[in-house]
Coordinates of C-alpha atoms and ligand atoms in Angstrom, one line a residue:
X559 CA 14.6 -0.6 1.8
X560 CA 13.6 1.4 -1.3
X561 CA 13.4 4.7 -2.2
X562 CA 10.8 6.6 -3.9
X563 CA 11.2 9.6 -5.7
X564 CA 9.3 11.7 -8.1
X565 CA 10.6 14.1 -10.7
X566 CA 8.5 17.1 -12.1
X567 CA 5.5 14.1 -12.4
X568 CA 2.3 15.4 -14.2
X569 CA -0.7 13.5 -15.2
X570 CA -3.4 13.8 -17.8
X571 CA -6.0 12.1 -18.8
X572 CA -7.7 12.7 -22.2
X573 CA -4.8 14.9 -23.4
X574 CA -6.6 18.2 -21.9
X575 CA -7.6 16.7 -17.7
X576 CA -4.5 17.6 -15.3
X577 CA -5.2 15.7 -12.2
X578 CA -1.5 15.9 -11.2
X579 CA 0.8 18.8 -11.4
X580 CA 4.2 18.8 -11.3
X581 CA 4.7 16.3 -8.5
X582 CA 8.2 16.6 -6.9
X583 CA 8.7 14.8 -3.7
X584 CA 11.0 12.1 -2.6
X585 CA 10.0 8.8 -0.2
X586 CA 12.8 8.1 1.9
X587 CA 13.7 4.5 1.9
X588 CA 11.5 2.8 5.5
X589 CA 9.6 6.3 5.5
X590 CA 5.6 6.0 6.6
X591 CA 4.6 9.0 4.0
X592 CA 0.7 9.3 4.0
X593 CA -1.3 11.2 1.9
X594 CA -4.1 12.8 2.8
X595 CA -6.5 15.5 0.7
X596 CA -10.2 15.8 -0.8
X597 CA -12.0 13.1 -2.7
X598 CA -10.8 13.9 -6.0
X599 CA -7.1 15.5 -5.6
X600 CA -5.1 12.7 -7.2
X601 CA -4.6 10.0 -4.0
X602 CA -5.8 7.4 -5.7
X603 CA -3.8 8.3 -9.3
X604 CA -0.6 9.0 -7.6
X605 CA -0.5 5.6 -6.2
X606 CA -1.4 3.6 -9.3
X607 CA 1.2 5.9 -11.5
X608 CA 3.6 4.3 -8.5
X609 CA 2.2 1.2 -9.0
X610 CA 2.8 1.1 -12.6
X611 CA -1.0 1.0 -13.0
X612 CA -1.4 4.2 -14.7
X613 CA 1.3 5.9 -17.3
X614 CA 3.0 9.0 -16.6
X615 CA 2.4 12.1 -18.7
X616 CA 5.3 14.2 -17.9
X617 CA 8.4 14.2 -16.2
X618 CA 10.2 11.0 -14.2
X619 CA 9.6 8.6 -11.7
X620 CA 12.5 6.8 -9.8
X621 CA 12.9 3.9 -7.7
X622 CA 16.2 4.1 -5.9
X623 CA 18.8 5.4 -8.9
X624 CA 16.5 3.6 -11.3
X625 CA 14.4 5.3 -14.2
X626 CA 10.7 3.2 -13.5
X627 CA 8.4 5.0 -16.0
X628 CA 8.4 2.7 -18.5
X629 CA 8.8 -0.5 -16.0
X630 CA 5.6 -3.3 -15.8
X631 CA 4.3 -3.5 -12.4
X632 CA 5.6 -7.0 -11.9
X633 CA 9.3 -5.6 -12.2
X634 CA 8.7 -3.1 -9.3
X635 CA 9.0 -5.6 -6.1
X636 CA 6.0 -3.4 -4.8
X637 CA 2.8 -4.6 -3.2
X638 CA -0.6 -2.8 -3.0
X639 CA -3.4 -3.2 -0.8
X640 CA -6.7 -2.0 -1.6
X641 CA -9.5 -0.7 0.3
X642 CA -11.8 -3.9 -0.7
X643 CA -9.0 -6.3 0.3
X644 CA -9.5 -7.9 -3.7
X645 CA -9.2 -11.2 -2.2
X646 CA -10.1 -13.9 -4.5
X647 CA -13.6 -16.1 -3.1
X648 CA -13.1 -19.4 -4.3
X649 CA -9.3 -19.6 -3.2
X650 CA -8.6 -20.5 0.0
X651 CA -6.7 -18.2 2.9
X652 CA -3.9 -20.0 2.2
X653 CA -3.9 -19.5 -1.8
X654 CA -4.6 -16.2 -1.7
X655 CA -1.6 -15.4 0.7
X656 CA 0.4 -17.5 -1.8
X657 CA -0.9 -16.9 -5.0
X658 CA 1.5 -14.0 -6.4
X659 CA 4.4 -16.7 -5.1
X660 CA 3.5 -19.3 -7.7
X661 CA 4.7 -16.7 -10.7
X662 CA 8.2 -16.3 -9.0
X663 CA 9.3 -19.8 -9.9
X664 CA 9.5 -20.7 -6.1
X665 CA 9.6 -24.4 -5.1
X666 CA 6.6 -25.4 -3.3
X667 CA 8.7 -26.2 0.1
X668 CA 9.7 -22.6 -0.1
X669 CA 5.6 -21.0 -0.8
X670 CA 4.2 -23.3 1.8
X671 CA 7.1 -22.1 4.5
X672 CA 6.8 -18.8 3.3
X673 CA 2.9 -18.8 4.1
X674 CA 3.7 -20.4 7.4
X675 CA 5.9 -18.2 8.3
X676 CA 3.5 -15.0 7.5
X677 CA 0.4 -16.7 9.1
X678 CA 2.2 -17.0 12.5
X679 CA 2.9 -13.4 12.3
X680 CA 0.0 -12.2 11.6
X681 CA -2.1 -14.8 13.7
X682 CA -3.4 -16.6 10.6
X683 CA -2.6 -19.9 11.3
X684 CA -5.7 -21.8 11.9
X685 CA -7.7 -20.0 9.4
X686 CA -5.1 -20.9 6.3
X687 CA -7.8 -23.3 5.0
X688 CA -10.8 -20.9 5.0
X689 CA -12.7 -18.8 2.3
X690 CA -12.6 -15.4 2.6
X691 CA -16.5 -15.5 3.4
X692 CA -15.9 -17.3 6.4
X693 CA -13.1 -14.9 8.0
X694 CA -14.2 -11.2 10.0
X695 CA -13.3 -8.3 8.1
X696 CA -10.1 -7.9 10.6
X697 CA -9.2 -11.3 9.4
X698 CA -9.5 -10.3 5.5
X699 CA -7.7 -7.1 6.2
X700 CA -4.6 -9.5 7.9
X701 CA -4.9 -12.1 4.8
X702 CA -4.8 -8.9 2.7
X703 CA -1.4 -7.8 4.5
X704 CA -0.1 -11.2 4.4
X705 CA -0.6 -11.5 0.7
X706 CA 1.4 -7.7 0.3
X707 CA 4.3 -8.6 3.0
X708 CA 4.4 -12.8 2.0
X709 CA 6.7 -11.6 -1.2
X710 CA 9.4 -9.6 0.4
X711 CA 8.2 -6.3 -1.1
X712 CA 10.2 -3.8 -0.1
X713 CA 7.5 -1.1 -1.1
X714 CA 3.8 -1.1 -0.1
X715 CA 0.8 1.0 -0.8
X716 CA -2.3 1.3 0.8
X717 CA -5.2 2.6 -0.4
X718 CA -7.7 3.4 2.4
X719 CA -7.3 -0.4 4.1
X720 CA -8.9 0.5 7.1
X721 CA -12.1 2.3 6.2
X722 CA -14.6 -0.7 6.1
X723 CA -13.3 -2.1 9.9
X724 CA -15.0 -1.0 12.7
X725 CA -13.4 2.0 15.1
X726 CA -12.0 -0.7 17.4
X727 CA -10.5 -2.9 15.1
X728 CA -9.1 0.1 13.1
X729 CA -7.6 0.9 16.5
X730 CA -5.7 -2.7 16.2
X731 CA -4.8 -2.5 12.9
X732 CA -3.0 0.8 12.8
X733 CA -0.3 -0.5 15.2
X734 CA -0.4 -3.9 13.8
X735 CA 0.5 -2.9 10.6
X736 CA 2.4 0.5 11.6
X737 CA 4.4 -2.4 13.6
X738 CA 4.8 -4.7 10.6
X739 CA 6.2 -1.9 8.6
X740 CA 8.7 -0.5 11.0
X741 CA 10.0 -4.6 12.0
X742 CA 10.4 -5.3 7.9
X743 CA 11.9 -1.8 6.9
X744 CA 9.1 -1.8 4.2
X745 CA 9.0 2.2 2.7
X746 CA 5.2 2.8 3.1
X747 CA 3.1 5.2 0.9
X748 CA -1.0 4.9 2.5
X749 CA -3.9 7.0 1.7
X750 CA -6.3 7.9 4.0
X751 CA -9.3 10.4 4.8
X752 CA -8.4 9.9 8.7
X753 CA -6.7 12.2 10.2
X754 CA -6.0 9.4 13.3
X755 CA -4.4 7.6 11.1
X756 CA -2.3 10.0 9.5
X757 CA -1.0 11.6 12.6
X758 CA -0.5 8.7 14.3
X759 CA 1.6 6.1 11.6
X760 CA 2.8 8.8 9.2
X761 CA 6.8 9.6 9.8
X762 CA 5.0 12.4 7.2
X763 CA 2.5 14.0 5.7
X764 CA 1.9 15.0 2.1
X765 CA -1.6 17.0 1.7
X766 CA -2.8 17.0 -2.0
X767 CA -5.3 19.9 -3.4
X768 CA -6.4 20.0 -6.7
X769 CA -3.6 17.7 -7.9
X770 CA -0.6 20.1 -6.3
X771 CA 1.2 19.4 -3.0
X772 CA -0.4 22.0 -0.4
X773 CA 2.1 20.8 2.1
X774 CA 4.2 18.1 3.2
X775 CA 5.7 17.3 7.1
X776 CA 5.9 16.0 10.2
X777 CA 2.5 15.2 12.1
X778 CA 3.5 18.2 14.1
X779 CA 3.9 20.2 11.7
X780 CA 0.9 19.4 9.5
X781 CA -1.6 18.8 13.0
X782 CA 0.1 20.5 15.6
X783 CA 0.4 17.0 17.5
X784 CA 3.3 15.5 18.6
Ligands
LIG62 P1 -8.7 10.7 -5.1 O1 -8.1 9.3 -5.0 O2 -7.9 11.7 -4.4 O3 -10.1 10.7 -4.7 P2 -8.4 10.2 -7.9 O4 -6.9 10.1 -8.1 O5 -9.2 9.0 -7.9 O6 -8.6 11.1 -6.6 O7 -8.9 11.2 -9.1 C1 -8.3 12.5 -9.4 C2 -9.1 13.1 -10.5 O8 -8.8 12.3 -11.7 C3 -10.6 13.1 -10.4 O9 -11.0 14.4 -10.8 C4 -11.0 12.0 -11.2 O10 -12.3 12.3 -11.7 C5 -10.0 12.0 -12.3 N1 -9.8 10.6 -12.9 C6 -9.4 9.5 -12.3 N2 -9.3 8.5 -13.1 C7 -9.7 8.9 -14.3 C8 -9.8 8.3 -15.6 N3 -9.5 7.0 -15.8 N4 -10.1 9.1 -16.7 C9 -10.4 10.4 -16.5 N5 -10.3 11.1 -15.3 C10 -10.0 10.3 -14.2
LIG63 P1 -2.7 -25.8 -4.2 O1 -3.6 -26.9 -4.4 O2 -2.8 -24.7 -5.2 O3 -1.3 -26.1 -3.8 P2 -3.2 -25.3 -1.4 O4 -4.4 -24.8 -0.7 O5 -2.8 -26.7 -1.1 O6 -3.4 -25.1 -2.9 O7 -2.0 -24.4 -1.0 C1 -1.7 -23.1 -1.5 C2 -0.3 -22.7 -1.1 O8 -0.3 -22.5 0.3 C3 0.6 -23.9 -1.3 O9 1.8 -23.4 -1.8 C4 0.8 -24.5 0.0 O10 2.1 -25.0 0.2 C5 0.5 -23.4 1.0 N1 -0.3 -24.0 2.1 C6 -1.5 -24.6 2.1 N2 -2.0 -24.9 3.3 C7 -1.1 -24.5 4.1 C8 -0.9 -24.7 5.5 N3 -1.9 -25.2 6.3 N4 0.2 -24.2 6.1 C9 1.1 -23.6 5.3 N5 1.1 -23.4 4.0 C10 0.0 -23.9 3.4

């Protein structure tokens, strides 16, 4: 389990736009944080500055006791999921779940138990040698997960994975992979624009406004829901 904590974190683009303000704010290590705010207020650049995606302007970013700012993506043992799912078409379930293995210098006993092993718990076992194009959106949401939980991450983000499911399926999915994330200790960070969602998987809240921290809490606290 991981911790994520950020210092004082501002970010600019074009030397003059400040989409991010002072950020200060610490992830527990296991902690469901979810941010929530208007299109616009910084989700989206918050995660990728996690991510390593996007550089830091000001101040510092931490992972445990470590100093990330200056750290490649590939060094952060963090996985992302995006609101398209970015699956690859022409690769097979199978491959995609496994392709990020093949860089880790893994022997190919290890990938193919490792994608075994993450099929069977997320009920992708007969469909390991399908295309994307032939799976339901739940199914390319799961081989999405897979492919973020198949590496032993020990962070995750999720950009908006739910929005293109249907209501009943995003039913399913929140307590699959609020489930997932509790049974592997993974420290979540997951933007949404539902407020079902955020209530119901977030240990807490963080609402973003014009790049500042309006608020941060419990459900409870934030929605007045227990
Ligand atoms: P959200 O995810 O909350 O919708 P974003 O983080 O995508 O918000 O965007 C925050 C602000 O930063 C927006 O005003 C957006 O226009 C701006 N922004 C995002 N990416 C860039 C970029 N590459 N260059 C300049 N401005 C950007
Ligand atoms: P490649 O030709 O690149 O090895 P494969 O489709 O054979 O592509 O497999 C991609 C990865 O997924 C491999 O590491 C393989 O071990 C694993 N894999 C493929 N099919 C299965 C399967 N049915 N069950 C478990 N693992 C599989």
């Amino acid at each position: 389990m991981k911790q994520v904590s950020l210092n004082n974190v501002v970010k600019t683009y074009d030397k003059q736009t400040t989409v991010l303000h002072n950020i200060n704010v610490t992830i527990e290590a296991g902690e469901f944080f979810v941010l929530v705010g208007p299109s616009g207020c910084g989700k989206s650049t918050m995660l990728r500055m996690i991510a390593g995606l996007e550089d830091i302007t000001a101040g510092e970013m931490y992972i445990d006791e470590q100093v990330v700012n200056d750290l490649p993506p590939v060094k952060r043992e963090l996985s992302m999921v995006f609101q398209n799912y970015a699956l690859y078409p022409h690769l097979t379930v199978a491959q995609n779940i496994s392709f990020g293995l093949h860089a880790k210098k893994m022997s190919k006993a290890t990938i193919q138990q490792r994608v075994e092993d993450v099929a069977k718990t997320l009920q992708l076992t007969a469909y390991l040698t399908r295309k994307p194009r032939e799976l339901s959106g739940g199914q390319r949401q799961r081989v999405a997960l897979a492919r973020a939980i198949v590496s032993d991450a020990k962070i995750c983000l999720m950009d908006e994975p739910l929005s293109n499911l249907d209501a009943k399926l995003r039913t399913h999915m929140r307590a699959e992979i609020k489930q997932l994330q509790r049974k592997l200790g993974i420290t979540m960070i997951y933007v949404t624009h539902d407020q079902i969602e955020a209530m119901t998987m977030g240990d807490r809240i963080m609402i973003l406004h014009e790049g500042e921290i309006q608020q941060i809490g419990k459900p409870i606290d934030i929605y007045n829901y227990p």
